[in-house]
Coordinates of C-alpha atoms and ligand atoms in Angstrom, one line a residue:
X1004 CA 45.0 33.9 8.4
X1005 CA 44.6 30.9 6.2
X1006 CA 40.8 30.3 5.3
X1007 CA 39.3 27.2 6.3
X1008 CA 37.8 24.7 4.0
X1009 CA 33.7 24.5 4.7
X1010 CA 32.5 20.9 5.2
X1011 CA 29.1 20.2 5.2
X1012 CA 27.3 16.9 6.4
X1013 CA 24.0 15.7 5.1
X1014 CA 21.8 12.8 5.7
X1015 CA 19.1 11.0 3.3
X1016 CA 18.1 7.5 3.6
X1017 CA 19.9 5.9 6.2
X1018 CA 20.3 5.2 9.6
X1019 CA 22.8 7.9 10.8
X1020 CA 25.4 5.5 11.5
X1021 CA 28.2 6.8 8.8
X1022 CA 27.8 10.8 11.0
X1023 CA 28.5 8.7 13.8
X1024 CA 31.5 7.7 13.1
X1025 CA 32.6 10.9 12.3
X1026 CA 31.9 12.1 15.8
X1027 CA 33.9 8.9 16.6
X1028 CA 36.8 10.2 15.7
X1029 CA 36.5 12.1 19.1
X1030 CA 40.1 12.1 20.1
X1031 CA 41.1 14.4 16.9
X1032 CA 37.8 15.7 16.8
X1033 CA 39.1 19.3 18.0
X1034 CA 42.2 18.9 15.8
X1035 CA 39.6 18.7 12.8
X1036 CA 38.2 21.6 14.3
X1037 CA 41.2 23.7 14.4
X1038 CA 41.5 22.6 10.4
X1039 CA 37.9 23.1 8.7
X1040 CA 34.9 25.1 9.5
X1041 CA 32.1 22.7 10.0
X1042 CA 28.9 24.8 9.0
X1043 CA 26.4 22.4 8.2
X1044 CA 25.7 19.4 10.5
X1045 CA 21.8 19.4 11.6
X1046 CA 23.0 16.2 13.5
X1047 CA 24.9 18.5 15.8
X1048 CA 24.7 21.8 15.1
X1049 CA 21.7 24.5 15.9
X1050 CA 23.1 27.2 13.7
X1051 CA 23.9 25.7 10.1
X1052 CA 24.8 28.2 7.1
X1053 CA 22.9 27.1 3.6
X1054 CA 25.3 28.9 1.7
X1055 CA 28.2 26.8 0.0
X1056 CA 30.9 24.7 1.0
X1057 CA 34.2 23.2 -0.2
X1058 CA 33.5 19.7 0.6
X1059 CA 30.3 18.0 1.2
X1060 CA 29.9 14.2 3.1
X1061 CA 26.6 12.8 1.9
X1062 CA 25.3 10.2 4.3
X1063 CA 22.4 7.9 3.0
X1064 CA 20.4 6.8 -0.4
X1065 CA 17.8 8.5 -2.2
X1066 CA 14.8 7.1 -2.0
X1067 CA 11.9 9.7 -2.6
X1068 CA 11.8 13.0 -5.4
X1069 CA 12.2 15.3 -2.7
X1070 CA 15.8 13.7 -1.9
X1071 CA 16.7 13.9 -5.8
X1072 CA 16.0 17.7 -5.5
X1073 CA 17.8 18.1 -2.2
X1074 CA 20.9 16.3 -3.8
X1075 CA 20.9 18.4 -6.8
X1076 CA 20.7 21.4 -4.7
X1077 CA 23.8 20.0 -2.6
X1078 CA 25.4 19.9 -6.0
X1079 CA 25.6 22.9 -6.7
X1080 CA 26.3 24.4 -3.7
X1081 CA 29.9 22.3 -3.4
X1082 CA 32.8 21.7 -4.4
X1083 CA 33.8 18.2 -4.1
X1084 CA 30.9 16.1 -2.8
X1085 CA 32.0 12.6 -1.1
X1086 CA 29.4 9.5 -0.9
X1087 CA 30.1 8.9 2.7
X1088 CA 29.0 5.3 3.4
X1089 CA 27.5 2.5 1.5
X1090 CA 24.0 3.9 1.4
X1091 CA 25.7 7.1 -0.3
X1092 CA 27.5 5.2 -2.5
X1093 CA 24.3 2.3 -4.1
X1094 CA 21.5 2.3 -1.6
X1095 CA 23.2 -0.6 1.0
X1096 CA 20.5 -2.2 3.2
X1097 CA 17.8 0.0 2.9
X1098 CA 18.0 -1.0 -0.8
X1099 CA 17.1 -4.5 0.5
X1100 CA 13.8 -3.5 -0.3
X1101 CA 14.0 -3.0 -3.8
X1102 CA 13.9 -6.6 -4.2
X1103 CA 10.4 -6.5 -3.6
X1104 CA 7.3 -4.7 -5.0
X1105 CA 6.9 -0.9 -3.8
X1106 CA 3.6 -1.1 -2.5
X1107 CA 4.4 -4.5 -0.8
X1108 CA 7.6 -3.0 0.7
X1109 CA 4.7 0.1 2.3
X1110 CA 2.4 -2.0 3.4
X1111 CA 4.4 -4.2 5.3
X1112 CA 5.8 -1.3 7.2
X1113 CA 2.9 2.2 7.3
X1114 CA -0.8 1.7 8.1
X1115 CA -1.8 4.1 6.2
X1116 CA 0.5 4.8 2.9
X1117 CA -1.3 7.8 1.2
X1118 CA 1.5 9.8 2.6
X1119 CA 4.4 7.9 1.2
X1120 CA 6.1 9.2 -1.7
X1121 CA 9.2 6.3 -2.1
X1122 CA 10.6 5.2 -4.9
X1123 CA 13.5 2.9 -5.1
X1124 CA 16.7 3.5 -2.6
X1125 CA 20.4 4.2 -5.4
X1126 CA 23.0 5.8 -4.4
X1127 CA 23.6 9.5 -5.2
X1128 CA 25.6 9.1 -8.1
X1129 CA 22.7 8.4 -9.7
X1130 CA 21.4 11.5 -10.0
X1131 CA 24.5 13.9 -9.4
X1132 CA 28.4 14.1 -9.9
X1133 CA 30.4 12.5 -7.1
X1134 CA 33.8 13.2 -6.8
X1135 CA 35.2 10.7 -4.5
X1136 CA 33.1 7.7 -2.2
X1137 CA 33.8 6.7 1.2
X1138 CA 32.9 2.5 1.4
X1139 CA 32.0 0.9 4.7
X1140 CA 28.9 0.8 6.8
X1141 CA 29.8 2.8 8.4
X1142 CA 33.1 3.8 6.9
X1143 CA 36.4 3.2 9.3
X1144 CA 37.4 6.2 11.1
X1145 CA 41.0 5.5 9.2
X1146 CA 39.2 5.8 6.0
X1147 CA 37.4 9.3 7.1
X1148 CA 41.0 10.7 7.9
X1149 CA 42.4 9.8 5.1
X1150 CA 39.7 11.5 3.1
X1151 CA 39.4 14.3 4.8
X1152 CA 43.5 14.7 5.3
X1153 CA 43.5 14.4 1.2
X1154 CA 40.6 16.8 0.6
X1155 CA 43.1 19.3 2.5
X1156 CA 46.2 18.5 0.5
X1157 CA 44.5 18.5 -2.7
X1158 CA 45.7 14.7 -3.9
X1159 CA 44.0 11.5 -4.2
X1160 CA 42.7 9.4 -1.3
X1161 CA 44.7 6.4 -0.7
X1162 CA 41.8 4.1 -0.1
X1163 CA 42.0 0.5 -0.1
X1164 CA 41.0 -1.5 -3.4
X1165 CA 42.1 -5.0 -2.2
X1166 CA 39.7 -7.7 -0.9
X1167 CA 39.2 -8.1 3.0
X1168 CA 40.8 -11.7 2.6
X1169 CA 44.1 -9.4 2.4
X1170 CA 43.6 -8.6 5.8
X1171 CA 42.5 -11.2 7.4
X1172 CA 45.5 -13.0 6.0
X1173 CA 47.8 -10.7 7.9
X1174 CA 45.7 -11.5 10.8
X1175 CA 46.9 -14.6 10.4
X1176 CA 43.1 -16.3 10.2
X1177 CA 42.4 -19.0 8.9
X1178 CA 39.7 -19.1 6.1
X1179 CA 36.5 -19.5 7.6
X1180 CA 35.7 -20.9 4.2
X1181 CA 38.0 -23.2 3.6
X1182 CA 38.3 -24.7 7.2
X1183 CA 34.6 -24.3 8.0
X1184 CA 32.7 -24.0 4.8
X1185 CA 31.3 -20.4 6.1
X1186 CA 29.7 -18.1 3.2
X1187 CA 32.5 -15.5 3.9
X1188 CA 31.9 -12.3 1.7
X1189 CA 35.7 -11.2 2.3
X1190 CA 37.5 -12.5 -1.1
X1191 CA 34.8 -10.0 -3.0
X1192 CA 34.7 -7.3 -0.4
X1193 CA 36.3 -4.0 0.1
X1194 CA 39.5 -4.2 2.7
X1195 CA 39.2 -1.3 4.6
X1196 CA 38.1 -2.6 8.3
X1197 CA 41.0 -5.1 9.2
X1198 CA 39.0 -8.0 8.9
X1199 CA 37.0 -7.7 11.9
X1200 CA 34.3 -10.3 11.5
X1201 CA 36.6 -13.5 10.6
X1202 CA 38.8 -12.7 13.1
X1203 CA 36.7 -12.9 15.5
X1204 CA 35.5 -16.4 13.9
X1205 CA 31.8 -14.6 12.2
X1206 CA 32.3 -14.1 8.3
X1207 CA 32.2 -11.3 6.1
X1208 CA 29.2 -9.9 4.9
X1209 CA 30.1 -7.7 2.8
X1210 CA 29.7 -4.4 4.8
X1211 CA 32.6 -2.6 2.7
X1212 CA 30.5 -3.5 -0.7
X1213 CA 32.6 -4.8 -3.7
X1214 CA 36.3 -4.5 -3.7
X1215 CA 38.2 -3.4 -7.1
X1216 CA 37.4 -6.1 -9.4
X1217 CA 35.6 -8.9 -7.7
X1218 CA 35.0 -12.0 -9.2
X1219 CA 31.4 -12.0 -7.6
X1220 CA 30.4 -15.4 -9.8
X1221 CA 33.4 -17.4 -8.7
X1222 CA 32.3 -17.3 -5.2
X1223 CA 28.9 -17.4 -5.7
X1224 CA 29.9 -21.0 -7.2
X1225 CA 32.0 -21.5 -4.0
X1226 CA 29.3 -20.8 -1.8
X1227 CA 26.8 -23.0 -4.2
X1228 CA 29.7 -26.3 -4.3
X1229 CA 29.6 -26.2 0.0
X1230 CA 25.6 -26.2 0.2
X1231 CA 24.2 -23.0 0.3
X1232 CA 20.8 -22.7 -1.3
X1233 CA 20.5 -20.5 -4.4
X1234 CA 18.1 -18.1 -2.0
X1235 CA 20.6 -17.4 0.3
X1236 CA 23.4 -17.0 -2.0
X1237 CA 21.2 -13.8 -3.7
X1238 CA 20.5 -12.3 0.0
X1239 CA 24.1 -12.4 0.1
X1240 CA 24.6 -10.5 -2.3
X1241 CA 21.6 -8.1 -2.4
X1242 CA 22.4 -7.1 1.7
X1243 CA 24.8 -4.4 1.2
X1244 CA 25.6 -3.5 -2.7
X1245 CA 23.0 -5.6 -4.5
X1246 CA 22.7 -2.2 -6.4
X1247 CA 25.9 -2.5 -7.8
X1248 CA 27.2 -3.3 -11.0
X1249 CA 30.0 -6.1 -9.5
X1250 CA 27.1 -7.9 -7.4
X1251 CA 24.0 -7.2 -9.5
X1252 CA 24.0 -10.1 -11.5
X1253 CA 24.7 -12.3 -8.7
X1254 CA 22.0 -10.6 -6.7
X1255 CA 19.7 -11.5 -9.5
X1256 CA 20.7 -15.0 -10.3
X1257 CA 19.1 -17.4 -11.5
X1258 CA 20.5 -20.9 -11.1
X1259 CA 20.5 -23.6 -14.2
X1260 CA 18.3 -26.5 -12.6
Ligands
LIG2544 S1 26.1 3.0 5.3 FE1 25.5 1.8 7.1 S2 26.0 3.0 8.9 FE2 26.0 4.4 7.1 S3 23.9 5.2 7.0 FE3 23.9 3.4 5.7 S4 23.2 1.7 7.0 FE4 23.9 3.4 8.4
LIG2545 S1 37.9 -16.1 6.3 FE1 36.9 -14.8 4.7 S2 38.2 -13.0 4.7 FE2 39.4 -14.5 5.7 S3 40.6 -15.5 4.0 FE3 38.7 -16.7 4.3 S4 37.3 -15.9 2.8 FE4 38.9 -14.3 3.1
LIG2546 S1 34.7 -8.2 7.9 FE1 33.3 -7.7 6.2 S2 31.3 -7.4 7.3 FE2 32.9 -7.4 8.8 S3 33.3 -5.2 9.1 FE3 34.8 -6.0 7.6 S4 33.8 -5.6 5.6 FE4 32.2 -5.4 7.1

């Protein structure tokens, strides 16, 4: 009998929505079942075996020393480890608060914060080797089979590296930006979810985090020329990757006067 690959789920800082998903996928959920052992899922599971696995899906950011230990541990123990979700991947909206002071951020939310041992929410990759990431918040069931499909075969994911605008144009939309001057996140944002926001009139923002590429200034400028103040151009950019290296400076910017 062929041995089945061991997948493993985790979850740091997050809110659980990326696992979700993956119990989502409940019509082929048995199928999946029939294909790898799942031995670690706290989420679901009451048994879960600590030993080692072939793949690991790492839900949430790391936000505290005991998570960096936790990943590292993870490391070792697998073989290809999968930043499943945005959170995963550079912190997504929990890293909203890294805009703002530490203790700030504590006080706002605990009454009493001599317990709290935070430190800023990054993704994973910041402190371990991750072998392949998983965008979305949550990620689209699509994107989890295809993953998981590849992980099987041994090849490279197929994952999407165009913007959402892509999609929406074969939804035949029209732009929410150029017809009603809405601060649409889709021409720098990850396709991957069929343009589900401007088709339903409601513009991107930015769930997928930054596509291949962006040109994260160019809109910024766009979004600037058709009235939006400087503030809420950086929120835009801070709410789901302001961690990352395409939105960062954007996320930090700082307007000529
Ligand atoms: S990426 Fe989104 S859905 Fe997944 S854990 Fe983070 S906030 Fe939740
Ligand atoms: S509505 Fe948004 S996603 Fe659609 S084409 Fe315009 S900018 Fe792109
Ligand atoms: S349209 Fe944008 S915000 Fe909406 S689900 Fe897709 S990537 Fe996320």
């Amino acid at each position: 009998m062929v041995k089945k690959p061991k997948i493993a789920i985790f979850k740091f800082t997050g809110c659980a929505g990326c696992q979700l998903e993956l119990l989502h996928l409940e019509d082929i959920f048995l199928d999946l079942l029939e294909l790898f052992d799942i031995n670690y899922w706290v989420m679901v599971k009451r048994d879960n075996d600590e030993k080692e696995w072939d793949i690991s899906l790492v839900e949430g950011g790391i936000s505290t020393p005991k998570e960096i230990e936790e990943i590292k541990q993870i490391r070792k123990k697998t073989k290809f480890l999968v930043a499943f979700g945005d959170c995963a991947i550079g912190g997504c909206i929990p890293s909203i608060r890294n805009w703002i002071p530490q203790m700030e951020a504590e006080n706002q939310v605990y009454p009493d914060t001599s317990t709290i041992h935070s430190m800023k929410v990054l993704g994973i990759g910041e402190y371990v080797k991750v072998d392949a990431i998983l965008k979305g918040c949550p990620p689209h069931r699509e994107t989890i089979v295809e993953l998981l499909k590849s992980a099987l075969l041994k090849i490279r994911p197929r994952l999407k590296q165009h913007p959402v605008c892509v999609e929406c144009k074969f939804r035949d939309n029209a732009c929410l930006i150029t017809s009603k001057k809405m601060a649409c996140m889709g021409p720098v944002t990850s396709a991957g979810c069929g343009a589900i926001c401007p088709s339903l009139g409601r513009e991107c923002e930015g769930c997928f985090g930054p596509m291949s590429n962006p040109n994260a200034s160019a809109l910024a400028s766009i979004f600037k020329d058709i009235g939006f103040s400087e503030d809420d151009i950086k929120r835009k950019f801070r709410k789901y990757a302001g961690m990352s290296s395409e939105f960062q400076k954007e996320a930090l910017h700082e307007w000529k006067k």
